[in-house]
PDB file of C-alpha atoms in Angstrom:
ATOM      1  CA  ALA A   1     131.786 152.308 122.429  1.00 79.00           C
ATOM      2  CA  GLN A   2     131.200 151.171 125.966  1.00 88.00           C
ATOM      3  CA  LYS A   3     130.871 147.603 127.104  1.00 93.00           C
ATOM      4  CA  VAL A   4     130.204 145.923 130.440  1.00 95.00           C
ATOM      5  CA  THR A   5     130.800 142.219 130.845  1.00 96.00           C
ATOM      6  CA  GLN A   6     129.444 140.161 133.695  1.00 96.00           C
ATOM      7  CA  ALA A   7     130.738 136.757 132.751  1.00 95.00           C
ATOM      8  CA  GLN A   8     129.011 134.924 135.582  1.00 97.00           C
ATOM      9  CA  THR A   9     125.427 134.248 134.575  1.00 96.00           C
ATOM     10  CA  GLU A  10     124.472 132.501 137.784  1.00 97.00           C
ATOM     11  CA  ILE A  11     126.221 131.813 141.078  1.00 98.00           C
ATOM     12  CA  SER A  12     124.912 129.476 143.742  1.00 98.00           C
ATOM     13  CA  VAL A  13     126.311 129.527 147.292  1.00 97.00           C
ATOM     14  CA  VAL A  14     125.351 128.345 150.721  1.00 97.00           C
ATOM     15  CA  GLU A  15     124.560 130.870 153.408  1.00 97.00           C
ATOM     16  CA  LYS A  16     127.597 132.361 155.175  1.00 97.00           C
ATOM     17  CA  GLU A  17     129.881 131.784 152.207  1.00 97.00           C
ATOM     18  CA  ASP A  18     131.697 134.760 150.712  1.00 98.00           C
ATOM     19  CA  VAL A  19     130.950 135.442 147.053  1.00 98.00           C
ATOM     20  CA  THR A  20     132.479 137.761 144.445  1.00 98.00           C
ATOM     21  CA  LEU A  21     130.609 139.039 141.425  1.00 98.00           C
ATOM     22  CA  ASP A  22     132.854 140.060 138.553  1.00 98.00           C
ATOM     23  CA  CYS A  23     132.452 143.113 136.351  1.00 98.00           C
ATOM     24  CA  VAL A  24     134.824 144.029 133.519  1.00 98.00           C
ATOM     25  CA  TYR A  25     134.294 147.143 131.438  1.00 97.00           C
ATOM     26  CA  GLU A  26     135.553 148.859 128.300  1.00 95.00           C
ATOM     27  CA  THR A  27     135.370 152.575 127.620  1.00 92.00           C
ATOM     28  CA  ARG A  28     137.240 155.280 125.738  1.00 89.00           C
ATOM     29  CA  ASP A  29     136.124 157.929 128.213  1.00 88.00           C
ATOM     30  CA  THR A  30     138.853 159.219 130.488  1.00 87.00           C
ATOM     31  CA  THR A  31     136.381 159.924 133.244  1.00 89.00           C
ATOM     32  CA  TYR A  32     133.447 157.705 133.967  1.00 92.00           C
ATOM     33  CA  TYR A  33     131.191 156.303 136.651  1.00 92.00           C
ATOM     34  CA  LEU A  34     130.682 152.687 137.603  1.00 94.00           C
ATOM     35  CA  PHE A  35     127.569 151.425 139.357  1.00 95.00           C
ATOM     36  CA  TRP A  36     126.166 148.327 140.963  1.00 97.00           C
ATOM     37  CA  TYR A  37     122.450 147.671 141.271  1.00 96.00           C
ATOM     38  CA  LYS A  38     120.556 144.859 143.003  1.00 97.00           C
ATOM     39  CA  GLN A  39     117.311 143.467 141.576  1.00 95.00           C
ATOM     40  CA  PRO A  40     115.585 141.226 144.148  1.00 94.00           C
ATOM     41  CA  PRO A  41     112.721 138.930 143.109  1.00 90.00           C
ATOM     42  CA  SER A  42     110.291 141.816 143.635  1.00 87.00           C
ATOM     43  CA  GLY A  43     111.787 143.355 140.496  1.00 88.00           C
ATOM     44  CA  GLU A  44     112.779 146.875 141.519  1.00 90.00           C
ATOM     45  CA  LEU A  45     116.395 147.793 140.847  1.00 94.00           C
ATOM     46  CA  VAL A  46     118.055 149.125 143.971  1.00 95.00           C
ATOM     47  CA  PHE A  47     121.094 151.364 143.700  1.00 95.00           C
ATOM     48  CA  LEU A  48     124.071 150.055 145.697  1.00 96.00           C
ATOM     49  CA  ILE A  49     127.109 152.135 144.803  1.00 94.00           C
ATOM     50  CA  ARG A  50     128.589 154.651 142.377  1.00 93.00           C
ATOM     51  CA  ARG A  51     132.336 154.938 141.865  1.00 92.00           C
ATOM     52  CA  ASN A  52     134.109 157.742 140.039  1.00 91.00           C
ATOM     53  CA  SER A  53     136.994 156.657 137.826  1.00 91.00           C
ATOM     54  CA  PHE A  54     139.276 159.077 139.653  1.00 89.00           C
ATOM     55  CA  ASP A  55     138.726 157.287 142.929  1.00 86.00           C
ATOM     56  CA  GLU A  56     140.328 153.868 143.070  1.00 83.00           C
ATOM     57  CA  GLN A  57     139.871 153.415 146.766  1.00 83.00           C
ATOM     58  CA  ASN A  58     138.050 150.262 147.638  1.00 85.00           C
ATOM     59  CA  GLU A  59     134.824 150.687 149.524  1.00 87.00           C
ATOM     60  CA  ILE A  60     133.207 148.660 152.265  1.00 88.00           C
ATOM     61  CA  SER A  61     129.630 148.953 153.434  1.00 89.00           C
ATOM     62  CA  GLY A  62     128.726 146.363 156.011  1.00 94.00           C
ATOM     63  CA  ARG A  63     128.984 142.949 154.357  1.00 96.00           C
ATOM     64  CA  TYR A  64     129.422 144.521 150.925  1.00 96.00           C
ATOM     65  CA  SER A  65     132.758 145.563 149.453  1.00 95.00           C
ATOM     66  CA  TRP A  66     133.858 146.760 146.051  1.00 95.00           C
ATOM     67  CA  ASN A  67     137.262 146.392 144.443  1.00 95.00           C
ATOM     68  CA  PHE A  68     137.952 148.895 141.657  1.00 95.00           C
ATOM     69  CA  GLN A  69     141.055 148.122 139.601  1.00 94.00           C
ATOM     70  CA  LYS A  70     141.582 150.574 136.766  1.00 93.00           C
ATOM     71  CA  SER A  71     144.603 148.627 135.503  1.00 93.00           C
ATOM     72  CA  THR A  72     142.416 145.615 134.734  1.00 95.00           C
ATOM     73  CA  SER A  73     139.214 147.585 134.019  1.00 96.00           C
ATOM     74  CA  SER A  74     137.362 145.690 136.699  1.00 96.00           C
ATOM     75  CA  PHE A  75     134.905 146.666 139.406  1.00 96.00           C
ATOM     76  CA  ASN A  76     134.182 143.539 141.394  1.00 97.00           C
ATOM     77  CA  PHE A  77     131.624 143.196 144.157  1.00 97.00           C
ATOM     78  CA  THR A  78     132.091 140.923 147.161  1.00 97.00           C
ATOM     79  CA  ILE A  79     129.451 139.879 149.651  1.00 97.00           C
ATOM     80  CA  THR A  80     130.884 138.543 152.889  1.00 97.00           C
ATOM     81  CA  ALA A  81     128.963 135.956 154.907  1.00 97.00           C
ATOM     82  CA  SER A  82     126.144 135.809 152.367  1.00 97.00           C
ATOM     83  CA  GLN A  83     122.533 135.598 153.505  1.00 97.00           C
ATOM     84  CA  VAL A  84     119.383 134.308 151.825  1.00 97.00           C
ATOM     85  CA  VAL A  85     118.179 137.908 151.468  1.00 96.00           C
ATOM     86  CA  ASP A  86     121.145 138.564 149.195  1.00 97.00           C
ATOM     87  CA  SER A  87     119.532 136.361 146.557  1.00 97.00           C
ATOM     88  CA  ALA A  88     118.945 138.656 143.591  1.00 97.00           C
ATOM     89  CA  VAL A  89     120.203 139.614 140.173  1.00 96.00           C
ATOM     90  CA  TYR A  90     123.071 142.083 140.364  1.00 97.00           C
ATOM     91  CA  PHE A  91     123.823 144.497 137.537  1.00 97.00           C
ATOM     92  CA  CYS A  92     127.032 146.390 136.918  1.00 97.00           C
ATOM     93  CA  ALA A  93     126.771 149.580 134.824  1.00 94.00           C
ATOM     94  CA  LEU A  94     129.060 152.185 133.267  1.00 93.00           C
ATOM     95  CA  SER A  95     128.393 155.816 132.377  1.00 90.00           C
ATOM     96  CA  GLY A  96     130.713 158.299 130.761  1.00 85.00           C
ATOM     97  CA  ALA A  97     131.193 161.363 132.965  1.00 76.00           C
ATOM     98  CA  SER A  98     131.691 163.841 130.142  1.00 72.00           C
ATOM     99  CA  GLY A  99     131.033 163.793 126.447  1.00 65.00           C
ATOM    100  CA  GLY A 100     129.662 160.830 124.550  1.00 66.00           C
ATOM    101  CA  SER A 101     126.386 159.115 125.280  1.00 72.00           C
ATOM    102  CA  TYR A 102     124.120 159.982 128.185  1.00 77.00           C
ATOM    103  CA  ILE A 103     122.921 156.421 128.268  1.00 85.00           C
ATOM    104  CA  PRO A 104     124.585 154.086 130.761  1.00 88.00           C
ATOM    105  CA  THR A 105     125.662 150.661 129.627  1.00 91.00           C
ATOM    106  CA  PHE A 106     124.445 147.782 131.763  1.00 93.00           C
ATOM    107  CA  GLY A 107     125.915 144.320 132.018  1.00 94.00           C
ATOM    108  CA  ARG A 108     123.636 141.342 131.489  1.00 94.00           C
ATOM    109  CA  GLY A 109     123.470 140.680 135.223  1.00 96.00           C
ATOM    110  CA  THR A 110     124.583 137.908 137.555  1.00 97.00           C
ATOM    111  CA  SER A 111     121.933 135.895 139.332  1.00 97.00           C
ATOM    112  CA  LEU A 112     123.020 135.082 142.882  1.00 98.00           C
ATOM    113  CA  ILE A 113     121.224 132.303 144.709  1.00 98.00           C
ATOM    114  CA  VAL A 114     121.984 131.893 148.393  1.00 97.00           C
ATOM    115  CA  HIS A 115     120.771 128.624 149.853  1.00 97.00           C
ATOM    116  CA  PRO A 116     119.967 128.322 153.557  1.00 95.00           C
TER     117      PRO A 116
ATOM    118  CA  GLY B   1     111.431 161.398 150.164  1.00 55.00           C
ATOM    119  CA  ALA B   2     109.291 159.797 147.489  1.00 83.00           C
ATOM    120  CA  GLY B   3     111.008 157.580 144.970  1.00 93.00           C
ATOM    121  CA  VAL B   4     110.138 156.907 141.349  1.00 96.00           C
ATOM    122  CA  SER B   5     106.620 155.595 140.962  1.00 96.00           C
ATOM    123  CA  GLN B   6     105.060 153.797 138.033  1.00 97.00           C
ATOM    124  CA  SER B   7     101.514 152.871 137.170  1.00 97.00           C
ATOM    125  CA  PRO B   8      99.881 150.548 136.628  1.00 97.00           C
ATOM    126  CA  SER B   9     101.993 147.949 138.405  1.00 96.00           C
ATOM    127  CA  ASN B  10     100.478 145.226 136.236  1.00 97.00           C
ATOM    128  CA  LYS B  11      98.669 145.406 132.921  1.00 97.00           C
ATOM    129  CA  VAL B  12      97.064 142.600 130.967  1.00 98.00           C
ATOM    130  CA  THR B  13      95.831 143.485 127.518  1.00 97.00           C
ATOM    131  CA  GLU B  14      94.730 141.849 124.338  1.00 97.00           C
ATOM    132  CA  LYS B  15      96.845 141.827 121.222  1.00 97.00           C
ATOM    133  CA  GLY B  16      96.109 144.866 119.090  1.00 97.00           C
ATOM    134  CA  LYS B  17      95.055 147.168 121.930  1.00 97.00           C
ATOM    135  CA  ASP B  18      96.922 150.326 122.908  1.00 98.00           C
ATOM    136  CA  VAL B  19      98.440 150.745 126.375  1.00 98.00           C
ATOM    137  CA  GLU B  20      99.785 153.714 128.314  1.00 98.00           C
ATOM    138  CA  LEU B  21     102.382 153.354 131.023  1.00 98.00           C
ATOM    139  CA  ARG B  22     103.069 156.177 133.421  1.00 98.00           C
ATOM    140  CA  CYS B  23     106.192 157.230 135.284  1.00 98.00           C
ATOM    141  CA  ASP B  24     106.476 159.817 138.044  1.00 97.00           C
ATOM    142  CA  PRO B  25     110.144 160.629 138.593  1.00 97.00           C
ATOM    143  CA  ILE B  26     111.757 161.935 141.740  1.00 96.00           C
ATOM    144  CA  SER B  27     110.951 165.621 142.095  1.00 94.00           C
ATOM    145  CA  GLY B  28     113.706 167.801 140.635  1.00 94.00           C
ATOM    146  CA  HIS B  29     115.254 165.066 138.530  1.00 95.00           C
ATOM    147  CA  THR B  30     115.794 166.442 135.046  1.00 95.00           C
ATOM    148  CA  ALA B  31     116.724 163.184 133.328  1.00 94.00           C
ATOM    149  CA  LEU B  32     114.277 160.337 132.806  1.00 96.00           C
ATOM    150  CA  TYR B  33     114.866 156.956 131.166  1.00 96.00           C
ATOM    151  CA  TRP B  34     112.650 154.108 130.003  1.00 97.00           C
ATOM    152  CA  TYR B  35     113.932 150.537 129.789  1.00 96.00           C
ATOM    153  CA  ARG B  36     112.392 147.216 128.868  1.00 96.00           C
ATOM    154  CA  GLN B  37     113.294 143.973 130.607  1.00 94.00           C
ATOM    155  CA  ARG B  38     112.096 140.701 129.170  1.00 93.00           C
ATOM    156  CA  LEU B  39     111.833 137.710 131.487  1.00 88.00           C
ATOM    157  CA  GLY B  40     115.252 136.639 132.670  1.00 85.00           C
ATOM    158  CA  GLN B  41     117.017 139.213 130.524  1.00 87.00           C
ATOM    159  CA  GLY B  42     118.995 142.394 131.073  1.00 88.00           C
ATOM    160  CA  LEU B  43     117.882 145.983 130.605  1.00 92.00           C
ATOM    161  CA  GLU B  44     117.075 147.227 127.114  1.00 92.00           C
ATOM    162  CA  PHE B  45     117.241 151.014 126.758  1.00 92.00           C
ATOM    163  CA  LEU B  46     114.210 152.583 125.081  1.00 95.00           C
ATOM    164  CA  ILE B  47     114.302 156.379 125.387  1.00 94.00           C
ATOM    165  CA  TYR B  48     115.901 159.186 127.381  1.00 93.00           C
ATOM    166  CA  PHE B  49     114.434 162.563 128.295  1.00 94.00           C
ATOM    167  CA  GLN B  50     116.287 165.671 129.364  1.00 93.00           C
ATOM    168  CA  GLY B  51     113.598 168.008 130.625  1.00 92.00           C
ATOM    169  CA  ASN B  52     110.698 167.557 128.225  1.00 93.00           C
ATOM    170  CA  SER B  53     112.899 166.790 125.228  1.00 93.00           C
ATOM    171  CA  ALA B  54     113.959 163.349 124.066  1.00 91.00           C
ATOM    172  CA  PRO B  55     117.483 163.672 122.654  1.00 87.00           C
ATOM    173  CA  ASP B  56     117.814 159.910 122.347  1.00 86.00           C
ATOM    174  CA  LYS B  57     114.982 157.733 121.087  1.00 86.00           C
ATOM    175  CA  SER B  58     117.305 155.205 119.549  1.00 86.00           C
ATOM    176  CA  GLY B  59     116.056 152.305 121.627  1.00 90.00           C
ATOM    177  CA  LEU B  60     112.387 152.474 120.661  1.00 93.00           C
ATOM    178  CA  PRO B  61     111.841 149.140 118.887  1.00 92.00           C
ATOM    179  CA  SER B  62     109.261 150.316 116.356  1.00 92.00           C
ATOM    180  CA  ASP B  63     106.959 153.176 115.456  1.00 93.00           C
ATOM    181  CA  ARG B  64     104.298 151.560 117.639  1.00 97.00           C
ATOM    182  CA  PHE B  65     106.248 152.881 120.614  1.00 97.00           C
ATOM    183  CA  SER B  66     106.182 156.538 121.615  1.00 96.00           C
ATOM    184  CA  ALA B  67     106.788 158.532 124.761  1.00 97.00           C
ATOM    185  CA  GLU B  68     106.345 162.012 126.026  1.00 96.00           C
ATOM    186  CA  ARG B  69     107.206 163.990 129.108  1.00 96.00           C
ATOM    187  CA  THR B  70     105.426 167.078 130.355  1.00 93.00           C
ATOM    188  CA  GLY B  71     106.178 169.688 132.969  1.00 90.00           C
ATOM    189  CA  GLU B  72     109.653 168.203 133.313  1.00 88.00           C
ATOM    190  CA  SER B  73     107.927 165.616 135.420  1.00 94.00           C
ATOM    191  CA  VAL B  74     105.527 162.848 134.446  1.00 97.00           C
ATOM    192  CA  SER B  75     106.297 160.673 131.450  1.00 98.00           C
ATOM    193  CA  THR B  76     104.009 158.391 129.501  1.00 98.00           C
ATOM    194  CA  LEU B  77     105.140 155.492 127.342  1.00 98.00           C
ATOM    195  CA  THR B  78     102.518 154.462 124.806  1.00 98.00           C
ATOM    196  CA  ILE B  79     102.502 151.203 122.918  1.00 98.00           C
ATOM    197  CA  GLN B  80     100.033 151.044 120.045  1.00 98.00           C
ATOM    198  CA  ARG B  81      98.606 147.855 118.564  1.00 97.00           C
ATOM    199  CA  THR B  82     100.355 145.713 121.165  1.00 97.00           C
ATOM    200  CA  GLN B  83     101.949 142.442 120.141  1.00 97.00           C
ATOM    201  CA  GLN B  84     102.749 139.417 122.257  1.00 96.00           C
ATOM    202  CA  GLU B  85     106.472 140.187 121.997  1.00 95.00           C
ATOM    203  CA  ASP B  86     105.792 143.453 123.840  1.00 97.00           C
ATOM    204  CA  SER B  87     105.199 141.445 127.007  1.00 97.00           C
ATOM    205  CA  ALA B  88     107.876 142.521 129.471  1.00 97.00           C
ATOM    206  CA  VAL B  89     108.549 144.672 132.507  1.00 96.00           C
ATOM    207  CA  TYR B  90     108.864 148.339 131.596  1.00 97.00           C
ATOM    208  CA  LEU B  91     111.155 150.187 133.979  1.00 97.00           C
ATOM    209  CA  CYS B  92     111.465 153.912 134.438  1.00 97.00           C
ATOM    210  CA  ALA B  93     114.442 155.617 136.066  1.00 97.00           C
ATOM    211  CA  SER B  94     115.271 159.214 136.860  1.00 96.00           C
ATOM    212  CA  SER B  95     118.457 161.031 137.761  1.00 94.00           C
ATOM    213  CA  LEU B  96     119.273 164.501 138.997  1.00 94.00           C
ATOM    214  CA  ALA B  97     121.185 165.175 135.793  1.00 89.00           C
ATOM    215  CA  PRO B  98     122.426 163.150 132.821  1.00 86.00           C
ATOM    216  CA  ARG B  99     125.052 160.569 133.723  1.00 83.00           C
ATOM    217  CA  GLU B 100     124.242 160.822 137.420  1.00 87.00           C
ATOM    218  CA  THR B 101     122.964 157.894 139.470  1.00 91.00           C
ATOM    219  CA  GLN B 102     119.682 156.518 138.163  1.00 94.00           C
ATOM    220  CA  TYR B 103     116.938 155.600 140.604  1.00 95.00           C
ATOM    221  CA  PHE B 104     114.445 153.064 139.341  1.00 96.00           C
ATOM    222  CA  GLY B 105     110.732 152.660 139.800  1.00 96.00           C
ATOM    223  CA  PRO B 106     109.095 149.305 140.570  1.00 95.00           C
ATOM    224  CA  GLY B 107     108.199 148.730 136.923  1.00 96.00           C
ATOM    225  CA  THR B 108     105.025 147.912 135.028  1.00 97.00           C
ATOM    226  CA  ARG B 109     104.545 144.263 134.159  1.00 97.00           C
ATOM    227  CA  LEU B 110     102.831 144.124 130.783  1.00 98.00           C
ATOM    228  CA  LEU B 111     101.279 140.916 129.498  1.00 97.00           C
ATOM    229  CA  VAL B 112      99.848 140.862 125.990  1.00 97.00           C
ATOM    230  CA  LEU B 113      97.525 137.934 125.362  1.00 96.00           C
TER     231      LEU B 113
END
């Protein structure tokens, strides 16, 4: 069975602070995908990144960076110099790449509030 | 290109009435998923389509819920005899193939009075 844990229910920061959202996963699949989605107050989930389990390189996209550590089964997301527009609920998700269920497993989400 | 669209964006109905929610996936996407999200909660999987077939209906909460997909495109989620606990946002997502990245629509906000 797959499991995604986002232990942080809510994080509150002040603008320009750096913030890291944690994601820990469990899977028996040898190959899998990890995802992060952003859900702003408007409600639509926006795809941010997909990472293949074969690729442990960290990724940076502007103020966003992702740290994939297979040894600790974690795929953490860092926002540098946070802005008010980053306020949203962020979901981490896991999908097996072969065999098993076609249904991705989502974490319960972390609500990020960035205060001006 | 066009993303996933859903209609209506909002629906208010009376308890006991039937409702139909529509999803138009991204053209060419073979996989389509329906989720339910209650206020302040995470995503609850409802049903998955591959083409026009639904290999996994395990998330449908009761026999009042049904869904179909036609032409490997549009999908309709029907809720019969709505109950107040059906109030939620219903999200549709599509992906090029199973297990690939899912792209979500804006959702339908359903309120059952």
